[in-house]
PDB file of C-alpha atoms in Angstrom:
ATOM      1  CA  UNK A1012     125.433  79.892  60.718  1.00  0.00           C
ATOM      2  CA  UNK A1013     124.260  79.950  56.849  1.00  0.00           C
ATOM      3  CA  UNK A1014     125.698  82.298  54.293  1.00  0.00           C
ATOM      4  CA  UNK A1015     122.186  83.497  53.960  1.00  0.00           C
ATOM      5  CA  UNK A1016     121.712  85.290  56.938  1.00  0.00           C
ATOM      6  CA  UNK A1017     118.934  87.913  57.624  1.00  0.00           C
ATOM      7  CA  UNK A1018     120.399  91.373  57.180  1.00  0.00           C
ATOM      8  CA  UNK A1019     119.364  91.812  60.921  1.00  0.00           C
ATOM      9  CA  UNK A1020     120.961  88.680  62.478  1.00  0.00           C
ATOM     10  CA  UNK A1021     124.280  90.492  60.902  1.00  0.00           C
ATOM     11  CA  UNK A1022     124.059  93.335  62.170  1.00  0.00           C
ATOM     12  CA  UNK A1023     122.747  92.636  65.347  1.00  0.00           C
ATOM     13  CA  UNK A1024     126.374  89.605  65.219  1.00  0.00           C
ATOM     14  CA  UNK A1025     128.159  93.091  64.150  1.00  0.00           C
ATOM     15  CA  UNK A1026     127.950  95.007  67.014  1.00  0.00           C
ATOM     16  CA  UNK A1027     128.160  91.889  69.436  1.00  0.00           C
ATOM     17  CA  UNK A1028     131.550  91.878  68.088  1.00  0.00           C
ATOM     18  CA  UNK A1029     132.788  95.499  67.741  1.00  0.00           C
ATOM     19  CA  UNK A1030     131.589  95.766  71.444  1.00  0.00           C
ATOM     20  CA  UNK A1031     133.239  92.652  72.626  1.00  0.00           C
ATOM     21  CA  UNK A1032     136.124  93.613  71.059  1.00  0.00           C
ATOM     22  CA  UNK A1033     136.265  97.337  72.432  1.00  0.00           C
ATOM     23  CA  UNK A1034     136.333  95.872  76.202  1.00  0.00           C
ATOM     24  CA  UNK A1035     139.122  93.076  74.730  1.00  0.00           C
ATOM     25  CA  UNK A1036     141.391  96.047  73.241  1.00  0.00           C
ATOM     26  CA  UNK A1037     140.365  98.107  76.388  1.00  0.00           C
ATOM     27  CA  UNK A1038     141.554  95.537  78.593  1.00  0.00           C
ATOM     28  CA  UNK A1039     144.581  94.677  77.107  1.00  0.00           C
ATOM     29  CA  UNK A1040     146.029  98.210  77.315  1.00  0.00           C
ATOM     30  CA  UNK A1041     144.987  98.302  81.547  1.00  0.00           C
ATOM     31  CA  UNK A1042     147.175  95.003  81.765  1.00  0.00           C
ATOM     32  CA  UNK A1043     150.064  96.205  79.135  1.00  0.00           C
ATOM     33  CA  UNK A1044     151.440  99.083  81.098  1.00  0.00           C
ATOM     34  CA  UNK A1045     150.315 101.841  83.890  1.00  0.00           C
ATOM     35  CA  UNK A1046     147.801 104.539  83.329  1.00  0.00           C
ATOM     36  CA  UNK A1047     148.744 107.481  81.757  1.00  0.00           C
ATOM     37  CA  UNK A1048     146.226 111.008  82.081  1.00  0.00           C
ATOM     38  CA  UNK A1049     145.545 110.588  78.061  1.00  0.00           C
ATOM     39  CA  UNK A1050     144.207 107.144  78.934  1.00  0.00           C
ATOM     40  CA  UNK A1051     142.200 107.912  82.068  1.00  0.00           C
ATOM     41  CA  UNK A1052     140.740 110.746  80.562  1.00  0.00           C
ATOM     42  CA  UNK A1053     140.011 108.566  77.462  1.00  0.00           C
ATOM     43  CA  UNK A1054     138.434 105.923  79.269  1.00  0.00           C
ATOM     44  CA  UNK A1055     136.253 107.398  82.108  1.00  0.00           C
ATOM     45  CA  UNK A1056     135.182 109.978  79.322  1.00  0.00           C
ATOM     46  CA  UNK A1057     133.952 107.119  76.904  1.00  0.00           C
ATOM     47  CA  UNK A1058     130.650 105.490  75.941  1.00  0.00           C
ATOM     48  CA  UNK A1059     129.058 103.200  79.294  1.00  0.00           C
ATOM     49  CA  UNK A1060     128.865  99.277  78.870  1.00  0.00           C
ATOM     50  CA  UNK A1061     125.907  98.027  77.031  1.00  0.00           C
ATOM     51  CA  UNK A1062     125.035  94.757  78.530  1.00  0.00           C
ATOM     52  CA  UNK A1063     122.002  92.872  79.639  1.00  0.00           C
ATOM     53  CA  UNK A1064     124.407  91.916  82.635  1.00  0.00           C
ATOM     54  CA  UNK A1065     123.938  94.549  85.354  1.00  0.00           C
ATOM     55  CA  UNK A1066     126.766  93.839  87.240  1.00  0.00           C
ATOM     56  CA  UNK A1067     128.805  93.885  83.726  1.00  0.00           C
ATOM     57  CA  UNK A1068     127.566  97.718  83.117  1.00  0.00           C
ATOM     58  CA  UNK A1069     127.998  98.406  86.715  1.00  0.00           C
ATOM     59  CA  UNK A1070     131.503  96.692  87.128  1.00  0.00           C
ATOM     60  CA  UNK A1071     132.564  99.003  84.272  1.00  0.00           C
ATOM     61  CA  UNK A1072     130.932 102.197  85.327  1.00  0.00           C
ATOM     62  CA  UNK A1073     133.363 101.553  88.473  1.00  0.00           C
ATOM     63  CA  UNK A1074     136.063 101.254  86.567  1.00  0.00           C
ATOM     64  CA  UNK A1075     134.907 104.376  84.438  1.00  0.00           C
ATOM     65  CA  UNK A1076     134.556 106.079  88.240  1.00  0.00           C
ATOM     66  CA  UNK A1077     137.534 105.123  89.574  1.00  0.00           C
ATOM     67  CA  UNK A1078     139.675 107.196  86.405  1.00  0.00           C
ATOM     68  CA  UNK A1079     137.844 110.020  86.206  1.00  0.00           C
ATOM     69  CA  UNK A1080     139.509 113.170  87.366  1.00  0.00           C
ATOM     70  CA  UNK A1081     142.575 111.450  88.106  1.00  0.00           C
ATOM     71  CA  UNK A1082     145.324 113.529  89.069  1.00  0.00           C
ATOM     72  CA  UNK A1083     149.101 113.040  88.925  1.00  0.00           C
ATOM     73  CA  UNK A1084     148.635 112.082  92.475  1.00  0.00           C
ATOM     74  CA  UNK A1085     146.539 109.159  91.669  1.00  0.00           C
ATOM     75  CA  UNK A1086     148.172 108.518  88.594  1.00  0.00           C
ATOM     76  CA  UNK A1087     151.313 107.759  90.822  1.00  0.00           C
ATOM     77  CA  UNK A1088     149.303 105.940  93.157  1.00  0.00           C
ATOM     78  CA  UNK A1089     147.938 103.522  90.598  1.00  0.00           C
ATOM     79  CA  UNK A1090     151.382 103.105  88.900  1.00  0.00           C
ATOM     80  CA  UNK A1091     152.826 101.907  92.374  1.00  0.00           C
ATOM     81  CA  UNK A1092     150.135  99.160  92.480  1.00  0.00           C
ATOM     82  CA  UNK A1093     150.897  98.483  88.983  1.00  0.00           C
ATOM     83  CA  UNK A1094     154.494  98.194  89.551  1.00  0.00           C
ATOM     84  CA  UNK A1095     153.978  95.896  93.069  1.00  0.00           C
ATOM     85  CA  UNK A1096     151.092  93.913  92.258  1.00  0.00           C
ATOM     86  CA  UNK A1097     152.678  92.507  88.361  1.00  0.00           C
ATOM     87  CA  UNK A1098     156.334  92.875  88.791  1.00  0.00           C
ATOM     88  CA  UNK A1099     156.818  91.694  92.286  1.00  0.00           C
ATOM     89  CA  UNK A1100     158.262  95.877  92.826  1.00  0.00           C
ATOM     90  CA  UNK A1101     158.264  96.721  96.739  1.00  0.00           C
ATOM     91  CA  UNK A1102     158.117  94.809 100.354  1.00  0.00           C
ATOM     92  CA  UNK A1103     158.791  90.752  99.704  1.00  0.00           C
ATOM     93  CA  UNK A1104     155.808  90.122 101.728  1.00  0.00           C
ATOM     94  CA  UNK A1105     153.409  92.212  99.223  1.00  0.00           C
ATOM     95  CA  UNK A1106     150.723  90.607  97.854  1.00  0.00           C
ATOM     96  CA  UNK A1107     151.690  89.815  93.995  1.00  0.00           C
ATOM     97  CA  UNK A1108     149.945  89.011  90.351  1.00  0.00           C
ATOM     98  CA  UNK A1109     152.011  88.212  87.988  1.00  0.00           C
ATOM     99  CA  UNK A1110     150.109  88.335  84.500  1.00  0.00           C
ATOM    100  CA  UNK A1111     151.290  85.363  82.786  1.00  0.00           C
ATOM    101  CA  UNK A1112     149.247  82.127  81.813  1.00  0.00           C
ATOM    102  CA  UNK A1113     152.401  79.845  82.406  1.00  0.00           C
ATOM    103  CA  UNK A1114     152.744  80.971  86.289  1.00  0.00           C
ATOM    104  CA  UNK A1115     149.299  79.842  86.689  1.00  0.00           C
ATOM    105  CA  UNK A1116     149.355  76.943  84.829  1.00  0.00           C
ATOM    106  CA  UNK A1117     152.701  75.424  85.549  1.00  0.00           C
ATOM    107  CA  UNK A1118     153.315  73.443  88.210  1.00  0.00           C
ATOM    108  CA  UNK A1119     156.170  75.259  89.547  1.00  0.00           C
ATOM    109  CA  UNK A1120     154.829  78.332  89.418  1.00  0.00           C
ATOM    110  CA  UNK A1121     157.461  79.556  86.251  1.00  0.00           C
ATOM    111  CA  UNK A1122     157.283  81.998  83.371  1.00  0.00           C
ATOM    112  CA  UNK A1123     158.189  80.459  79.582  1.00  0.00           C
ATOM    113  CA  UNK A1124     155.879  76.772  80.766  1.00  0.00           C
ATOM    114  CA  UNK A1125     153.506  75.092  78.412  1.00  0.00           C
ATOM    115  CA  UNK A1126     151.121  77.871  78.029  1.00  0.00           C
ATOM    116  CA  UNK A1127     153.835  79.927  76.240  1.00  0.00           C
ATOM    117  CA  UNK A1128     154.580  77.569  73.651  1.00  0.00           C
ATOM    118  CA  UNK A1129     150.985  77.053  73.230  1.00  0.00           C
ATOM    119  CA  UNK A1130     149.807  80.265  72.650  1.00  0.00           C
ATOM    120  CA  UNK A1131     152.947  80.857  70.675  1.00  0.00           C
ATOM    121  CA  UNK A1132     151.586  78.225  68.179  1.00  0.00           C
ATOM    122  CA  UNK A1133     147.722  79.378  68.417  1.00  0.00           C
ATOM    123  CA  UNK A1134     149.249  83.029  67.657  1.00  0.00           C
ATOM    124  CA  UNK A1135     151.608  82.066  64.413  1.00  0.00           C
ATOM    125  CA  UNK A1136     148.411  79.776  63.134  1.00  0.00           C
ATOM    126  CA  UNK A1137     146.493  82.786  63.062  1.00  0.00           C
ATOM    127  CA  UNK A1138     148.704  85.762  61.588  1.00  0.00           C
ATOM    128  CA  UNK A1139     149.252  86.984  65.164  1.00  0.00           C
ATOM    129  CA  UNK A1140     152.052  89.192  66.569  1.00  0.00           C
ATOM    130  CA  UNK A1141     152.433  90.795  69.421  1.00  0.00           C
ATOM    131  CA  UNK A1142     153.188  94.746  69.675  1.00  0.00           C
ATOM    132  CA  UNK A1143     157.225  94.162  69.217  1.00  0.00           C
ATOM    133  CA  UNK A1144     157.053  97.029  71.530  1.00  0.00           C
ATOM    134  CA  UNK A1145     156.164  95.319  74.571  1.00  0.00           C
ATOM    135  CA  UNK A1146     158.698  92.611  76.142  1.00  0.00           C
ATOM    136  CA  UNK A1147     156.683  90.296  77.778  1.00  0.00           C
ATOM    137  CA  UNK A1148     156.294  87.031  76.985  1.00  0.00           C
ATOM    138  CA  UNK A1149     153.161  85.754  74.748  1.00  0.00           C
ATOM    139  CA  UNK A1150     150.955  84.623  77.560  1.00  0.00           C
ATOM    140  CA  UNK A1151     151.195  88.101  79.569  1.00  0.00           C
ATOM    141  CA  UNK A1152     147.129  88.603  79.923  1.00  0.00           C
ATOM    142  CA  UNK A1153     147.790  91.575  77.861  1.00  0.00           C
ATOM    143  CA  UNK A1154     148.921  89.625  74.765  1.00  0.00           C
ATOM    144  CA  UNK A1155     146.272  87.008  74.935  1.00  0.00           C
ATOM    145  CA  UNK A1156     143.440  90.103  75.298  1.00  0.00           C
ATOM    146  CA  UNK A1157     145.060  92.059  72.601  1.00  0.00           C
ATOM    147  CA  UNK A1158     144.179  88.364  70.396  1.00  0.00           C
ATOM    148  CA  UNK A1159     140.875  88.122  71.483  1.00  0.00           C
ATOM    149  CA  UNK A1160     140.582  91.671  70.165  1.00  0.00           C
ATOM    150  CA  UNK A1161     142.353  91.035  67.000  1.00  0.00           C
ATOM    151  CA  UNK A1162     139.830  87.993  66.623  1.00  0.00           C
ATOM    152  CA  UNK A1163     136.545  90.518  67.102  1.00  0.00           C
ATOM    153  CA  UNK A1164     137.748  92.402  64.577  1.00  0.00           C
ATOM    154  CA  UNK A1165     138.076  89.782  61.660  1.00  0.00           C
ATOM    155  CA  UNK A1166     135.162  88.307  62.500  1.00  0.00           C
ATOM    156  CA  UNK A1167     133.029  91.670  62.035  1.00  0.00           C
ATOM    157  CA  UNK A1168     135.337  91.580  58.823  1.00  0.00           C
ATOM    158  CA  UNK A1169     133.996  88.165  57.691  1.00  0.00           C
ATOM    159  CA  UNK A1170     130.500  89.312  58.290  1.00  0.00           C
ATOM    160  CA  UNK A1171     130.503  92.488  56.375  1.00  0.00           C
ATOM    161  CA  UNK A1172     132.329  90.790  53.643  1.00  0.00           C
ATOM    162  CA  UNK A1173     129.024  88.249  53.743  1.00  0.00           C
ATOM    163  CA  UNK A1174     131.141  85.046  54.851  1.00  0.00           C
ATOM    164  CA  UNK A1175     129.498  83.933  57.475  1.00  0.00           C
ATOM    165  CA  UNK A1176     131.618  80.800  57.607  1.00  0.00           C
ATOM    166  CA  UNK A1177     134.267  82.689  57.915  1.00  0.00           C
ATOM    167  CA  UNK A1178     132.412  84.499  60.365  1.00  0.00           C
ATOM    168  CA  UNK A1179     131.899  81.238  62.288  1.00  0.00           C
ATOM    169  CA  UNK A1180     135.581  79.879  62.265  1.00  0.00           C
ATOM    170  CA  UNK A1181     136.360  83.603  64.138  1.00  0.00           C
ATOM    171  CA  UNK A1182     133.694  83.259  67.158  1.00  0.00           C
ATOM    172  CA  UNK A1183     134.923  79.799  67.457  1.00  0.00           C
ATOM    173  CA  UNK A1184     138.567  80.471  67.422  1.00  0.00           C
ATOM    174  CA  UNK A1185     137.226  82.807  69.974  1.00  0.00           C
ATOM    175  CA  UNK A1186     135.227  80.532  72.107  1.00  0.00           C
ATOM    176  CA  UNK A1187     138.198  77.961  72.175  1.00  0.00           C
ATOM    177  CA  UNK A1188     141.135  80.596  72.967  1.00  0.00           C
ATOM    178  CA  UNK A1189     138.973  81.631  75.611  1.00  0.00           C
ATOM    179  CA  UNK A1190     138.510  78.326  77.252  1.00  0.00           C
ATOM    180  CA  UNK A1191     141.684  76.965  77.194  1.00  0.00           C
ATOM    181  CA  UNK A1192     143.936  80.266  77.247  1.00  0.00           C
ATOM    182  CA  UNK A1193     141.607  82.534  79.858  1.00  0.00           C
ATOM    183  CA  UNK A1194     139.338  80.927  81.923  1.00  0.00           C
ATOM    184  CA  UNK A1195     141.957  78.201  83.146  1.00  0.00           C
ATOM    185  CA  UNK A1196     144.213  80.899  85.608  1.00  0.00           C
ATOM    186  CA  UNK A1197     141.908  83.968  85.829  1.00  0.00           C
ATOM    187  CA  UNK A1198     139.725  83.184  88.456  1.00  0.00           C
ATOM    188  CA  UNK A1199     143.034  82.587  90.766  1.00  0.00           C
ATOM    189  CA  UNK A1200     145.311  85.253  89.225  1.00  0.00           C
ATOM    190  CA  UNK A1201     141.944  88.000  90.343  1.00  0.00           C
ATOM    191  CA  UNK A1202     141.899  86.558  93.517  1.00  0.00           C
ATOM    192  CA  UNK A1203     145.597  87.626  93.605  1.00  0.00           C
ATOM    193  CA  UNK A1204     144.943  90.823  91.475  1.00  0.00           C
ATOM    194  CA  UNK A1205     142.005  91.905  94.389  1.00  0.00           C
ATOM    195  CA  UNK A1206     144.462  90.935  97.346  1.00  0.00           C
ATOM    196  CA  UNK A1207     147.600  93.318  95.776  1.00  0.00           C
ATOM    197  CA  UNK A1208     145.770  95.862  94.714  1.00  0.00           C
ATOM    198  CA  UNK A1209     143.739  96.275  98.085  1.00  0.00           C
ATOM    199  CA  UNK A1210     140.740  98.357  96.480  1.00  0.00           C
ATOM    200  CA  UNK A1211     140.331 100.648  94.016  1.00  0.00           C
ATOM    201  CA  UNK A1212     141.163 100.863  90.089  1.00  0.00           C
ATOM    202  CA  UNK A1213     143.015  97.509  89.824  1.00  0.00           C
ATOM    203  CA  UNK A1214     140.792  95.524  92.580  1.00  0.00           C
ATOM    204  CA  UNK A1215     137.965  96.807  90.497  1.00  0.00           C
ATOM    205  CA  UNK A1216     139.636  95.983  87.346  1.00  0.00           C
ATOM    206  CA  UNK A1217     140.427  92.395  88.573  1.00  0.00           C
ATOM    207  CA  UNK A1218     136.325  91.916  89.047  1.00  0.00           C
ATOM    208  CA  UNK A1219     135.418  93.350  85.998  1.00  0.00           C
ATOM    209  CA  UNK A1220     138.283  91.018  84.095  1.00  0.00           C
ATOM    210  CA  UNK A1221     137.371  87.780  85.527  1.00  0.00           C
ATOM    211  CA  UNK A1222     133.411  88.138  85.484  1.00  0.00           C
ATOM    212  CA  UNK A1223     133.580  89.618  81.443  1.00  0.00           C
ATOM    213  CA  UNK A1224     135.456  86.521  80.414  1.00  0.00           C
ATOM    214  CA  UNK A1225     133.188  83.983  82.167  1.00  0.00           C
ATOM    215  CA  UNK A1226     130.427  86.289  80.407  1.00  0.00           C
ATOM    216  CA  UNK A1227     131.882  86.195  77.080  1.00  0.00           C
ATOM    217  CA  UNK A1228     132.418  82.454  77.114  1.00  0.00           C
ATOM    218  CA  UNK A1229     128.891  81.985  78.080  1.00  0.00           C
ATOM    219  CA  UNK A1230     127.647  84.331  75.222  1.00  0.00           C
ATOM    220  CA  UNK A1231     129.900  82.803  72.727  1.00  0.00           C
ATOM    221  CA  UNK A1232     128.191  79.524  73.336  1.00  0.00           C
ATOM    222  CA  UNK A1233     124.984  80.426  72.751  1.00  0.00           C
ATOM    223  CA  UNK A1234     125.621  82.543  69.646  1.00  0.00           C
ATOM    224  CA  UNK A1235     127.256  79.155  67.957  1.00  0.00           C
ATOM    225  CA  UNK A1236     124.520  76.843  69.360  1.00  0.00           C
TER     226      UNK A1236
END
């Protein structure tokens, strides 16, 4: 990238960014706590997934699908699967997901490992805090989305400001966090995620996760090549 960008390459680096970070602030709030009728209603109602991926747009027209017209009834249903599949809630034998880089990545298996400390550091180098409102440690896949959202945003920043190095340091902040803070445990915590959650909202969710990140790494690469 150049600071003398054609006004098209910007804009066209614009919306790749508001977009990404739409699904990145989208998918934070599934992972950060149960769905709630304003939500559902919010996102089965909202704009479809542009993407030259076709089982991107179709992964999140499911999960579009799967919300719409959901009742309390299915509200209930979903927070019960919520409840088993990422805080261990119900039969011992249940099939669980916990949502935290460190159980992934650790070797025994434990919350508050390496990855914690080392997204704590990536977070505090960049400005970044967690909603105090939510208790979970840093590397709860929430937190770590809600950053990759945060990241979007200031790089759309940069390039309407006209710093497209700035621009650059964002996407590759981006690129990196997703490598080493993402793609490392998702593919085995949405195997988990699909085996708890049995079908439906969350087993589609899982998919959609787990095939956007690989996406968005890929993408990220070629935009800084």
């Amino acid at each position: 990238m150049t600071d003398t960008m054609p006004a098209e390459l910007v804009e066209n680096l614009i919306d790749f960014c508001e977009n990404r970070g739409r699904v990145y602030a989208l998918l934070s709030r599934c992972y950060e706590t149960e769905i709630d009728a304003a939500f559902a209603g919010t996102f089965s109602q909202g704009a479809a997934l542009s993407s030259d991926d076709a089982a991107l747009a179709d992964g999140f027209a499911a999960l579009q699908a799967d919300l719409a017209a959901c009742d309390e009834g299915k509200l209930e249903q979903l927070a019960v699967v919520f409840d088993r599949a990422f805080f261990g809630m119900g039969p011992r034998t249940a099939q669980k997901a916990f949502p935290y880089e460190s159980v992934y990545t650790s070797e025994g298996g434990l919350m508050m490992q390496d990855a914690y400390g080392e997204v704590l550091n990536v977070y505090r180098g960049a400005g970044f805090a967690k909603n105090p409102g939510f208790k979970e440690p840093e590397d709860h896949l929430a937190v770590e989305l809600a950053f990759m959202a945060l990241l979007c945003g200031r790089a759309v920043e940069a390039l309407r400001a006209g710093d497209a190095d700035g621009a650059e340091r964002q996407l590759r902040a981006q690129l990196a966090f997703v490598q080493d803070h993402l793609l490392n445990w998702i593919e085995r915590f949405a195997a988990d995620m699909r085996k708890a959650a049995e079908g439906g909202f969350y087993f589609d969710l899982a998919a959609f996760t787990e095939r956007f990140l690989n996406a968005d790494a890929a993408e990220l690469s070629d935009v800084l090549a």
